[in-house]
Amino acid sequence: MNNFNHYYDSETTRQVISVIVINEHNVLSRIVGLFSARGYNIDSLTVAPMTGSKYSRMTIVTTGSKRVIDQIVKQLNKLIPVLKVNEHQNVIEKETVLIKIPIEQPLSDIEVIARAYNGHIQNVTHDAIVISATDAPSRIANFTNIMNKYKPLEVVKSGVVAMER
Amino acid sequence: MRITGAKMVTESLKEEGVDVVFGYPGGAIMNVYDEIYKQSFFQHILTRHEQAAIHAAEGFAKSTGKVGVAIVTSGPGFTNAVTGLADAYMDSVPMVVISGQVPTTIIGTDGFQEIDAVGISRPCTKHNYLVNDIKDLPRIIKEAFHIAATGRPGPVHIDIPKDITAEVANFEYPKEVDIPTYKPTVNYNKRQLKKAMGAIAKSKKPLLYVGGGAILANCAYEIREFAKMTNIPVVETLMARGVMGDDNELFMGMLGMHGEFAANMAAHDTDCIISLGARFDDRVTGRLDEFAKKAKVIHVDVDPTSIGKLVDTNYPIVGDLKVTVEGMIEAAKDMQFNEYTNWVSLLRDYKEKEPLRYQDSDSVIKPQWAIERVGQILGENAIISTDVGQHQMWTAQFYPFSFPRQWNTSGGLGTMGFGLPGAMGVARGNPDKVSINFTGDGSILMNIQELMTCVEYNLPVINIILNNNYLGMVRQWQTLFYENRLSETDLSAQPDFKKLVEAFGGVGYRVSTKKEFEEALKDAVEKKKPAMIDVIVARDEIVLPMVPNGHALNEMTLLGDSNE
């Protein structure tokens, strides 16, 4: 390679990207199609309309070498309905998990652990309780791991939402 | 005025100044065809296959610089067009393709001739639309033409459900386009250009590496001027043939897998490579980590994704190529450059010692000879199209190109079957030039039905089949890399091409001597009719030089190195 200040090394990094897009049909498939066609990773993708505008915000978590991340940002920018792409450096990331646990499990233990992870019980029926927690993705991963002890019936995770500090 | 969606389509095309449309009717697009029947401001050319409609629109667009237009129906009509769309996308051809779609009430029910057209065209178009509301139709067509022709050009696909073409609404064609999310960069960054120019001035062996973008941006003559004033040598990619004109002293040839020695050595030895509208394609660079590895890289492109995609760039410059090259000329006026005389004469030396050449023969026609001969006879009076394969590479090597848009080939996608319909589009757009299609005995059969279109509309395309009874390029690789196991590449079973073209109503020739060839060509040019010259050529000729896969550009196989 041309010895250009080694900007591109092949080390893989995790990158949070937010994409502001015109809120029209087909736009999500354009983005997802771009990633699959060019062999980029999507670790997580969340999307919701931005209030009071015709735009939506997508938050995409991806991994790749610097060159790949660079291409992802440029290729996203190239799509016609994309208004803006941000590569976030310093972000608050949040993820939500919902876990359904059989009612026979020790509820008080569960509640204590949930509270340690900013979570709480959301719902109780005769046969199960549902707890939820919202926190940084790594903490949510820990929480989910711990909860595996209590024989969860179902675990549902949201993708990541992020905002620069 | 209140008109149907179908009439909106024809009215919009009129507003855009379209004078020819290539297409094929069918159920879902019939309302539009009814309006085509009623109007007289553009010509509709009925191809005999939808793929050919797109290729013809490409040939028209590439040779004239206008936006090509094609219209097809839903389902199979659209799927036949996909290869054409992909071809136009890879070569950045400005095009608008309109397809019919089943009515909105049927969409999603697997209706007759229904396919998710926008789903299919998404990865092979610059942008696409499914029209959901007739009120959007004029705006969408306006946007489509704008998107197709600006920034890095490309095909735009519009899918229109049948009920929308039947509906009636108020029509007013927009004057302006306002897409807040689409603002292609035109003006380069002045500071960045200044830095890049400084690097050029300090370098000892600079090289202009020019790609198809130079044709698309209409800046061939500016590049010639810049090269002349700075005395920097130039190499062209396959898509850029014709930018410099082959007799230019600073032109060192086409580079890449089948590039000439001087051009490839220039790219290997340069200490400052200036990429103008090129994208470091794998067929150009050979082994990437060896490509121009001593060089500072200046990369000018209108499309930022091309920059840094494959090669690290020291001086990225995003902007319209014509505007940027004009800026380079301006900047060069008050700058002192190094003397590049030694560098240029070294490359000229390479060109003399190791020119593109072949072993001519008197007993059999060599394909390269046929191409050179057409070049000597027709020269700048012809626009040259090709199909894909050995004949394409030989044409790029041996035809003496002299102006931009004289060369019409399928580069990025490499589509066999492009040549005949492509040359048809060229003939329609350039009645004052001879439209030649160099083709192979494999490629020609992929869209042979278009002879009928040529005859019906009197598009005098002269097809020159360099017939070696082989699927030649694949056969070449089998010979070189597969121990000569010729799996499925022997095309000895073939039609009588002379009779075939006559059956369509064209003029046919079968030649096997040089004299016969010259007479046939002369006759075909004089007759001004669609023609096919079946040229029986040396069977085992291979395309040289060749940079084998995974090798660097300076590791070429040259004529005389091979065992052939």
XYZ file of C-alpha atoms in Angstrom:
729
model
C 0.000 0.000 0.000
C 0.992 3.578 -0.456
C 2.505 4.747 2.789
C -0.193 7.174 3.690
C -0.021 7.859 7.440
C -1.527 4.423 8.143
C -4.984 5.847 8.422
C -6.358 2.518 7.387
C -5.263 -0.319 9.588
C -7.077 -3.584 9.422
C -8.062 -3.598 13.090
C -11.775 -4.106 13.522
C -13.652 -1.531 15.523
C -17.221 -1.181 16.709
C -18.942 1.923 15.412
C -22.256 3.569 16.213
C -23.692 5.431 13.236
C -26.868 7.428 13.077
C -28.562 8.045 9.760
C -31.231 10.654 9.125
C -33.436 9.561 6.235
C -36.547 10.775 4.476
C -39.398 8.795 5.942
C -40.605 7.003 2.794
C -41.349 3.410 1.902
C -38.368 1.438 0.669
C -35.815 3.458 2.568
C -35.153 0.798 5.206
C -34.637 -1.848 2.551
C -32.209 0.455 0.728
C -30.093 0.706 3.861
C -30.284 -2.967 4.772
C -29.743 -3.927 1.126
C -26.628 -1.779 0.981
C -25.163 -3.556 4.007
C -25.910 -7.042 2.700
C -24.828 -6.282 -0.878
C -21.451 -4.950 0.183
C -20.866 -7.449 2.951
C -20.972 -5.042 5.892
C -22.082 -6.129 9.358
C -25.170 -4.929 11.150
C -24.955 -5.711 14.849
C -28.051 -3.732 15.624
C -30.414 -1.366 13.866
C -33.210 0.713 15.342
C -35.420 3.136 13.504
C -38.182 5.539 14.462
C -39.737 8.636 12.943
C -38.439 11.957 14.252
C -41.269 13.897 15.767
C -42.597 16.834 13.820
C -40.652 16.177 10.606
C -40.687 14.014 7.497
C -37.474 12.327 8.598
C -36.645 9.180 10.531
C -33.538 8.440 12.551
C -31.773 5.118 12.303
C -29.159 4.037 14.768
C -26.881 1.364 13.373
C -24.175 -0.468 15.274
C -21.620 -2.053 12.983
C -18.113 -3.487 13.111
C -15.365 -3.285 10.552
C -11.924 -1.981 9.712
C -11.437 1.748 9.370
C -11.626 1.439 5.588
C -14.914 -0.432 5.804
C -16.445 2.040 8.277
C -15.302 4.856 6.005
C -16.989 3.189 3.036
C -20.170 2.506 5.023
C -20.518 6.184 5.869
C -19.829 7.279 2.279
C -22.112 4.677 0.747
C -24.927 5.635 3.133
C -24.444 9.277 2.235
C -24.678 8.356 -1.433
C -28.208 6.971 -1.083
C -30.672 9.525 -2.391
C -33.066 9.577 0.626
C -30.270 9.960 3.167
C -29.945 13.445 4.613
C -27.130 13.019 7.076
C -24.823 10.358 8.465
C -23.036 10.729 11.791
C -20.202 8.562 13.019
C -20.468 8.885 16.768
C -17.312 8.978 18.832
C -18.565 9.744 22.310
C -22.057 8.492 22.895
C -24.551 7.461 25.488
C -25.898 4.113 24.320
C -29.044 2.532 25.679
C -30.688 -0.788 25.075
C -33.877 -2.243 26.507
C -34.563 -5.868 27.401
C -37.831 -7.559 28.369
C -37.566 -10.896 30.209
C -40.446 -13.214 31.072
C -39.769 -15.487 34.056
C -41.954 -18.263 35.471
C -43.850 -17.183 38.609
C -42.319 -20.121 40.602
C -38.879 -18.443 40.535
C -37.694 -16.452 43.637
C -39.315 -13.115 42.898
C -37.578 -11.053 45.525
C -34.104 -12.097 44.295
C -35.125 -11.228 40.805
C -36.387 -7.842 41.791
C -33.192 -6.978 43.650
C -31.052 -7.927 40.672
C -33.328 -6.064 38.291
C -33.054 -2.909 40.364
C -29.258 -3.181 40.271
C -29.613 -2.861 36.515
C -32.119 0.011 36.523
C -34.874 -2.509 35.853
C -38.152 -3.387 37.467
C -41.147 -5.661 37.257
C -43.507 -4.570 34.511
C -46.258 -7.106 34.695
C -47.419 -10.112 36.685
C -49.832 -12.857 35.602
C -50.631 -16.219 37.294
C -47.834 -17.983 35.572
C -45.151 -15.419 34.806
C -43.652 -12.040 35.562
C -42.154 -9.675 33.036
C -39.191 -7.515 33.990
C -37.604 -4.827 31.904
C -34.343 -2.924 32.079
C -32.819 -0.133 30.010
C -29.092 0.458 30.206
C -25.821 0.420 28.285
C -25.604 -2.591 25.946
C -22.793 -4.246 27.921
C -24.750 -3.968 31.188
C -27.857 -5.334 29.515
C -25.783 -8.265 28.280
C -24.644 -8.951 31.867
C -28.161 -8.628 33.195
C -29.510 -11.051 30.610
C -26.747 -13.526 31.470
C -27.577 -13.418 35.152
C -31.281 -13.781 34.487
C -30.626 -16.980 32.554
C -30.408 -18.671 35.954
C -34.123 -18.121 36.489
C -35.230 -20.148 33.470
C -36.646 -17.292 31.405
C -39.502 -18.194 29.082
C -38.728 -15.368 26.676
C -36.079 -12.673 26.238
C -36.634 -9.729 23.886
C -33.961 -7.085 23.284
C -34.338 -3.801 21.468
C -31.527 -2.497 19.319
C -29.273 0.299 20.490
C -30.272 3.948 20.568
C -27.496 6.469 20.957
C -26.882 10.154 21.475
C -23.664 12.140 21.608
C -22.788 13.358 25.053
C -54.780 20.574 -17.297
C -56.345 17.322 -16.090
C -54.918 14.297 -17.855
C -54.321 10.591 -17.259
C -51.163 9.267 -15.647
C -50.251 7.708 -19.002
C -50.441 11.061 -20.726
C -48.396 12.568 -17.905
C -45.621 10.162 -18.877
C -45.574 11.240 -22.529
C -46.014 14.922 -21.657
C -43.132 14.731 -19.173
C -40.884 13.095 -21.779
C -41.788 15.916 -24.137
C -40.910 18.464 -21.439
C -37.542 16.742 -20.997
C -36.861 17.086 -24.725
C -36.680 13.347 -25.298
C -36.601 12.501 -28.990
C -36.302 8.742 -28.906
C -37.533 6.008 -26.570
C -36.650 2.331 -26.818
C -39.174 -0.124 -25.491
C -41.507 -3.057 -25.620
C -45.233 -2.921 -24.787
C -47.251 -5.256 -22.558
C -50.316 -5.466 -20.337
C -49.369 -3.253 -17.427
C -47.883 -0.478 -19.552
C -50.578 -0.419 -22.246
C -52.107 2.881 -21.175
C -48.742 4.552 -21.696
C -48.383 2.866 -25.100
C -51.803 4.172 -26.079
C -50.508 7.689 -25.406
C -47.290 6.947 -27.305
C -49.491 6.038 -30.284
C -51.287 9.387 -30.068
C -48.241 11.622 -29.829
C -45.686 12.700 -32.411
C -42.902 14.507 -30.560
C -40.721 11.491 -29.884
C -39.970 8.346 -31.819
C -40.530 4.976 -30.204
C -38.247 2.188 -31.342
C -39.612 -1.282 -30.766
C -36.726 -3.562 -29.881
C -37.285 -7.304 -29.940
C -36.282 -7.918 -26.330
C -36.364 -5.648 -23.273
C -32.672 -6.173 -22.483
C -31.918 -4.722 -25.903
C -34.163 -1.719 -25.245
C -32.002 -0.789 -22.273
C -28.706 -1.447 -24.096
C -29.913 0.623 -27.056
C -30.786 3.482 -24.702
C -27.291 3.077 -23.201
C -25.623 3.226 -26.613
C -27.672 6.304 -27.409
C -26.771 7.960 -24.089
C -23.074 7.058 -24.197
C -22.566 8.318 -27.737
C -24.623 11.516 -27.479
C -24.286 12.498 -23.809
C -28.079 12.744 -23.472
C -30.213 10.775 -21.007
C -31.361 7.470 -22.520
C -34.994 6.430 -22.056
C -36.558 2.979 -22.150
C -40.076 1.737 -21.401
C -41.011 -1.854 -20.538
C -43.940 -3.704 -19.063
C -44.269 -5.440 -15.688
C -43.086 -8.920 -14.657
C -40.974 -10.566 -17.356
C -40.744 -7.298 -19.272
C -39.043 -5.746 -16.306
C -36.911 -8.769 -15.361
C -35.573 -8.877 -18.935
C -34.488 -5.286 -18.452
C -32.493 -5.975 -15.274
C -29.257 -6.921 -17.047
C -29.415 -3.642 -18.928
C -30.017 -1.689 -15.730
C -27.098 -3.395 -14.014
C -24.916 -2.670 -17.027
C -25.857 1.020 -17.008
C -25.296 1.185 -13.252
C -21.796 -0.258 -13.456
C -20.805 2.104 -16.281
C -22.622 5.135 -14.802
C -24.839 5.716 -17.833
C -27.541 8.390 -17.426
C -30.852 6.642 -18.076
C -34.492 6.672 -17.100
C -36.287 3.354 -17.316
C -40.057 3.259 -16.904
C -41.780 -0.040 -16.186
C -45.418 -0.938 -15.884
C -46.661 -2.567 -12.707
C -49.899 -4.374 -11.816
C -52.614 -2.112 -10.347
C -52.076 -0.962 -6.759
C -55.084 -3.084 -5.723
C -53.286 -6.224 -6.950
C -49.777 -5.424 -5.649
C -48.706 -8.050 -3.132
C -51.173 -10.710 -4.272
C -48.853 -12.476 -6.751
C -50.950 -11.184 -9.626
C -50.411 -11.998 -13.289
C -47.077 -10.541 -14.450
C -46.397 -9.140 -10.990
C -42.886 -8.924 -9.606
C -41.377 -6.684 -6.934
C -39.614 -4.553 -9.509
C -38.247 -1.889 -7.175
C -36.986 -4.670 -4.918
C -35.063 -6.135 -7.848
C -33.784 -2.868 -9.274
C -32.626 -1.413 -5.948
C -29.033 -2.729 -6.037
C -28.581 -2.013 -9.738
C -29.921 1.520 -10.077
C -28.817 4.885 -8.803
C -32.343 5.379 -7.491
C -35.800 3.921 -8.045
C -39.440 4.808 -7.458
C -42.707 2.941 -7.106
C -45.412 5.497 -7.869
C -48.137 5.267 -5.221
C -50.057 8.399 -6.033
C -50.696 10.034 -9.374
C -50.047 13.441 -7.826
C -46.379 12.454 -7.371
C -45.861 11.321 -10.958
C -44.698 14.589 -12.610
C -42.338 15.329 -9.716
C -40.930 11.791 -9.806
C -40.200 11.938 -13.545
C -38.565 15.348 -13.141
C -36.444 14.037 -10.244
C -35.536 10.890 -12.187
C -34.055 12.845 -15.099
C -32.208 15.119 -12.686
C -30.763 12.271 -10.617
C -29.808 10.277 -13.726
C -27.809 13.106 -15.269
C -26.164 14.823 -12.289
C -23.334 13.899 -9.928
C -22.129 10.447 -10.861
C -24.679 9.593 -13.551
C -26.652 6.375 -13.471
C -29.910 4.657 -14.312
C -33.116 5.616 -12.475
C -36.064 3.254 -12.534
C -39.726 4.299 -12.216
C -42.323 1.585 -11.630
C -45.872 2.760 -12.403
C -48.955 0.680 -11.478
C -51.547 0.365 -14.216
C -54.377 2.030 -12.292
C -52.210 5.105 -11.794
C -51.663 5.416 -15.545
C -55.460 5.287 -15.981
C -56.287 7.781 -13.228
C -56.838 11.456 -14.035
C -55.275 14.367 -12.166
C -54.040 17.865 -12.634
C -50.734 18.008 -14.525
C -48.124 20.615 -14.111
C -44.544 19.677 -14.886
C -42.240 21.066 -12.197
C -39.627 23.575 -13.326
C -37.219 22.966 -10.492
C -36.004 19.923 -8.641
C -35.691 20.155 -4.908
C -34.407 17.037 -3.221
C -33.029 18.159 0.154
C -31.113 14.904 0.545
C -29.447 14.976 -2.900
C -26.877 17.685 -3.492
C -23.962 16.307 -5.501
C -20.700 18.196 -5.013
C -19.722 20.278 -8.013
C -17.047 22.620 -6.715
C -13.820 21.120 -5.463
C -12.054 22.234 -2.296
C -9.604 24.921 -3.416
C -7.086 24.337 -0.627
C -7.021 20.645 -1.325
C -6.457 21.239 -5.032
C -3.628 23.629 -4.277
C -1.929 21.011 -2.114
C -2.390 18.388 -4.813
C -0.962 20.683 -7.474
C 2.036 21.290 -5.222
C 2.598 17.535 -4.988
C 2.420 17.225 -8.775
C 4.895 20.058 -9.286
C 7.377 18.427 -6.907
C 7.073 14.939 -8.365
C 9.514 13.534 -10.899
C 7.344 10.949 -12.634
C 3.743 12.090 -12.496
C 1.056 10.234 -14.408
C -2.504 11.113 -15.367
C -4.624 8.014 -14.933
C -7.869 8.766 -16.728
C -11.114 6.816 -16.417
C -14.622 6.756 -17.853
C -15.572 9.729 -15.683
C -13.616 11.934 -18.080
C -16.041 10.949 -20.854
C -19.106 11.352 -18.631
C -17.971 14.791 -17.471
C -17.170 15.919 -21.031
C -13.682 17.048 -20.139
C -11.484 15.097 -22.555
C -10.232 18.269 -24.235
C -9.463 19.929 -20.896
C -7.428 16.881 -19.915
C -5.537 17.079 -23.226
C -4.832 20.728 -22.501
C -3.637 20.083 -18.946
C -1.371 17.259 -20.107
C 0.082 19.430 -22.840
C 0.826 22.437 -20.637
C 2.467 20.365 -17.902
C 3.997 17.666 -20.149
C 2.574 14.894 -17.967
C 2.015 11.530 -19.684
C -1.437 9.956 -19.730
C -2.812 6.428 -19.509
C -6.434 5.522 -20.130
C -8.669 2.843 -18.663
C -10.878 0.762 -20.940
C -13.775 3.170 -20.401
C -11.672 6.224 -21.172
C -10.585 5.215 -24.683
C -10.794 8.243 -26.920
C -10.107 10.840 -24.229
C -6.583 11.651 -25.420
C -6.712 10.550 -29.021
C -4.264 7.775 -29.856
C -1.811 9.882 -31.828
C -1.204 12.256 -28.929
C 2.497 12.305 -27.991
C 1.658 12.106 -24.286
C -0.705 9.168 -24.633
C 0.971 6.017 -23.330
C -1.872 3.582 -23.967
C -4.507 1.691 -22.092
C -3.415 0.180 -18.795
C -4.589 -2.881 -16.893
C -4.973 -6.596 -17.415
C -4.675 -6.237 -21.201
C -2.987 -2.865 -21.175
C 0.136 -2.081 -23.116
C 3.638 -2.328 -21.727
C 4.373 1.413 -21.596
C 1.105 2.211 -19.815
C 1.485 -0.523 -17.215
C 5.129 0.343 -16.569
C 4.132 3.987 -16.219
C 1.576 3.068 -13.580
C 4.091 0.846 -11.845
C 6.899 3.404 -11.778
C 5.057 6.676 -11.265
C 5.760 8.673 -8.115
C 2.544 10.682 -8.333
C -0.592 9.197 -9.821
C -3.395 11.601 -10.649
C -6.635 9.691 -10.985
C -9.254 11.580 -12.996
C -12.636 9.893 -12.998
C -11.184 6.428 -12.555
C -11.899 4.016 -9.704
C -8.955 1.638 -9.359
C -10.919 -1.301 -10.696
C -9.327 -4.731 -10.157
C -8.957 -5.159 -13.936
C -6.824 -2.000 -13.933
C -4.667 -2.408 -10.846
C -3.686 -6.046 -10.961
C -2.209 -6.924 -7.583
C -3.446 -3.994 -5.517
C -0.635 -3.692 -2.998
C 1.855 -3.441 -5.862
C -0.142 -0.873 -7.828
C 1.616 2.497 -8.135
C 3.212 1.725 -4.824
C 5.879 4.404 -5.032
C 3.289 7.029 -5.789
C 1.533 9.761 -3.962
C -2.136 9.372 -4.855
C -4.318 12.246 -6.017
C -7.862 11.082 -6.607
C -10.432 13.327 -8.266
C -13.948 11.942 -8.421
C -17.490 13.265 -8.242
C -18.427 10.211 -6.185
C -16.800 10.221 -2.725
C -17.345 6.467 -2.332
C -14.789 5.864 -5.097
C -12.145 7.635 -3.072
C -10.319 5.474 -0.549
C -12.410 2.451 -1.537
C -9.428 0.441 -2.741
C -6.330 2.609 -2.550
C -5.294 5.005 0.182
C -5.417 8.535 -1.112
C -3.080 11.355 -0.127
C -5.089 14.085 -1.825
C -8.784 13.265 -2.146
C -10.683 15.802 -4.256
C -14.450 15.534 -4.603
C -15.988 17.567 -7.386
C -17.198 17.676 -10.941
C -14.290 16.520 -13.071
C -14.647 19.188 -15.739
C -14.754 21.967 -13.152
C -11.789 20.450 -11.306
C -9.614 19.991 -14.401
C -10.399 23.577 -15.406
C -9.224 24.559 -11.925
C -6.045 22.526 -12.422
C -5.366 24.304 -15.726
C -5.903 27.670 -14.046
C -3.583 26.766 -11.171
C -0.901 25.365 -13.489
C -0.610 28.674 -15.336
C 1.326 30.341 -12.505
C 3.265 27.311 -11.323
C 6.707 25.929 -11.948
C 6.708 22.209 -12.690
C 9.653 19.865 -12.805
C 10.960 18.855 -16.206
C 9.331 15.567 -17.132
C 11.136 15.204 -20.444
C 13.186 12.181 -19.364
C 10.158 10.458 -17.917
C 8.121 11.031 -21.056
C 10.900 9.906 -23.361
C 11.467 6.775 -21.263
C 7.803 5.887 -21.728
C 7.908 6.750 -25.443
C 10.868 4.434 -25.621
C 8.870 1.636 -24.003
C 6.084 2.315 -26.465
C 8.458 1.940 -29.385
C 10.298 -1.105 -28.093
C 7.273 -2.955 -26.796
C 4.282 -1.780 -28.829
C 0.970 -3.574 -29.035
C 1.593 -6.089 -31.762
C 0.625 -9.445 -33.186
C 1.997 -11.959 -35.656
C 0.265 -11.111 -38.886
C -0.405 -13.803 -41.445
C -1.255 -13.984 -45.120
C -3.007 -17.325 -44.977
C -5.557 -16.439 -42.323
C -7.153 -13.219 -41.057
C -5.873 -12.221 -37.648
C -8.618 -10.559 -35.589
C -6.306 -7.686 -34.657
C -5.619 -7.051 -38.330
C -9.334 -6.779 -39.084
C -9.762 -4.183 -36.342
C -6.712 -2.196 -37.448
C -7.937 -2.300 -41.019
C -11.362 -0.926 -40.087
C -9.482 1.782 -38.175
C -7.409 2.660 -41.239
C -10.444 2.710 -43.528
C -13.015 4.404 -41.290
C -10.963 6.018 -38.517
C -12.877 8.896 -36.992
C -15.878 8.390 -39.265
C -17.053 5.476 -37.158
C -18.313 5.030 -33.630
C -17.274 1.682 -32.293
C -19.353 -0.610 -30.114
C -18.320 -4.039 -28.933
C -19.661 -7.042 -27.170
C -17.574 -8.670 -24.454
C -14.594 -10.955 -24.803
C -11.362 -11.164 -26.761
C -12.697 -9.045 -29.621
C -13.512 -6.299 -27.089
C -9.972 -6.209 -25.731
C -8.460 -6.290 -29.224
C -10.707 -3.427 -30.268
C -9.673 -1.386 -27.237
C -6.037 -2.114 -28.103
C -5.972 -1.787 -31.881
C -8.655 0.659 -32.942
C -7.186 4.174 -33.366
C -9.590 6.169 -31.209
C -9.465 9.888 -31.698
C -12.328 11.525 -29.829
C -14.455 11.026 -26.700
C -17.729 9.094 -27.071
C -16.319 7.219 -30.057
C -16.179 4.103 -27.924
C -19.212 2.253 -26.624
C -18.577 -0.884 -24.636
C -19.798 -2.721 -21.571
C -16.946 -2.302 -19.115
C -18.052 -2.720 -15.525
C -20.577 -5.495 -15.914
C -19.042 -7.079 -19.023
C -22.332 -7.963 -20.672
C -22.221 -10.283 -23.649
C -25.081 -9.225 -25.885
C -24.484 -5.509 -25.370
C -22.905 -4.813 -28.748
C -25.681 -5.072 -31.329
C -28.375 -3.188 -29.390
C -25.746 -0.738 -28.119
C -24.636 -0.032 -31.691
C -28.296 0.412 -32.616
C -28.588 3.206 -30.068
C -25.376 4.717 -31.463
C -26.768 4.589 -35.020
C -29.974 6.303 -33.900
C -28.077 9.066 -32.102
C -25.340 9.623 -34.705
C -26.721 9.322 -38.235
C -23.616 11.011 -39.662
C -21.253 8.296 -38.410
C -20.856 4.647 -39.310
C -21.981 2.475 -36.399
C -19.670 -0.504 -36.145
C -20.178 -3.385 -33.740
C -17.174 -5.637 -33.253
C -18.525 -8.847 -31.838
C -17.695 -12.488 -31.296
C -19.391 -15.673 -32.386
C -20.479 -16.174 -28.764
C -21.737 -12.677 -27.966
C -23.656 -12.008 -31.174
C -26.155 -14.788 -30.507
C -27.143 -13.264 -27.175
C -29.195 -10.496 -28.772
C -29.323 -11.597 -32.411
C -33.054 -10.815 -32.617
C -32.177 -7.117 -32.746
C -31.223 -7.497 -36.404
C -34.972 -7.203 -36.925
C -35.059 -3.851 -35.130
C -32.122 -2.611 -37.219
C -33.897 -3.626 -40.417
C -37.304 -2.228 -39.394
C -35.949 1.194 -38.419
C -33.120 1.188 -40.942
C -30.390 1.520 -38.352
C -27.363 0.623 -40.468
C -25.268 -1.157 -37.873
C -22.352 -3.069 -39.348
C -21.693 -6.119 -37.191
C -18.230 -7.554 -37.658
C -18.060 -11.026 -36.152
C -14.482 -12.027 -35.371
C -15.418 -15.647 -35.640
C -12.964 -18.094 -34.106
C -15.512 -20.806 -33.300
C -14.702 -20.373 -29.642
C -15.986 -18.612 -26.588
C -12.587 -17.030 -26.947
C -11.831 -15.258 -23.686
C -12.923 -18.176 -21.538
C -11.018 -20.483 -23.868
C -7.938 -18.291 -23.396
C -8.141 -18.704 -19.608
C -8.705 -22.434 -19.958
C -5.584 -22.627 -22.098
C -3.475 -20.559 -19.717
C -4.762 -21.639 -16.298
C -6.771 -24.854 -16.715
C -4.283 -27.022 -18.590
C -6.199 -26.539 -21.819
C -9.333 -28.340 -20.634
C -11.793 -26.586 -22.943
C -14.953 -27.036 -20.932
C -17.965 -25.890 -22.965
C -16.131 -23.237 -24.965
C -16.023 -24.826 -28.388
C -18.630 -23.058 -30.511
C -18.163 -25.057 -33.701
C -21.903 -25.594 -33.836
C -23.076 -22.271 -35.173
C -25.534 -20.856 -37.668
C -24.703 -19.643 -41.137
C -24.449 -15.995 -40.107
C -24.628 -14.713 -43.660
C -27.932 -16.472 -44.289
C -29.162 -15.515 -40.840
C -28.802 -11.779 -41.386
C -30.304 -12.155 -44.844
C -33.311 -13.911 -43.291
C -33.852 -10.778 -41.194
C -33.584 -8.607 -44.296
C -30.065 -7.300 -43.791
C -26.904 -7.728 -45.810
C -24.590 -10.653 -45.094
C -20.998 -11.501 -45.920
C -18.733 -14.391 -45.067
C -15.052 -13.671 -45.543
C -11.834 -15.543 -44.918
C -9.230 -13.509 -46.792
C -8.021 -9.959 -46.293
C -9.166 -8.936 -49.742
C -12.672 -10.310 -49.175
C -12.835 -8.515 -45.859
C -11.929 -5.148 -47.325
C -14.448 -5.561 -50.134
C -17.204 -6.590 -47.750
C -16.543 -3.651 -45.440
C -16.515 -1.193 -48.320
C -19.739 -2.650 -49.680
C -21.467 -2.598 -46.292
C -20.514 1.046 -45.681
C -21.798 2.022 -49.133
C -25.076 0.121 -48.836
C -26.001 1.898 -45.567
C -28.040 -1.114 -44.508
C -27.870 -3.288 -41.398
C -25.104 -5.740 -42.160
C -23.161 -8.610 -40.716
C -19.685 -9.577 -41.819
C -18.761 -13.043 -40.606
C -14.979 -12.955 -40.492
C -13.299 -16.330 -40.166
C -10.236 -15.545 -38.050
C -7.278 -17.428 -36.608
C -8.718 -19.758 -34.013
C -6.032 -19.807 -31.380
C -5.096 -16.162 -31.094
C -4.915 -14.884 -27.519
C -5.131 -11.382 -26.100
C -1.709 -10.078 -25.095
C -0.191 -8.457 -23.123
C -1.825 -10.047 -20.135
C -1.368 -9.489 -16.436
C -2.383 -12.815 -14.903
C -4.731 -12.660 -11.932
C -2.958 -11.805 -8.704
C 0.089 -10.368 -10.459
C 1.420 -6.842 -10.497
C 1.229 -4.659 -13.592
C 4.938 -5.022 -14.303
C 4.544 -8.801 -14.479
C 2.997 -8.905 -17.928
C 2.986 -11.810 -20.315
C 4.035 -10.258 -23.624
C 3.918 -11.532 -27.159
C 6.851 -13.912 -27.530
C 6.653 -14.999 -23.874
C 3.827 -17.379 -24.536
C 4.029 -20.849 -26.017
C 1.425 -20.026 -28.622
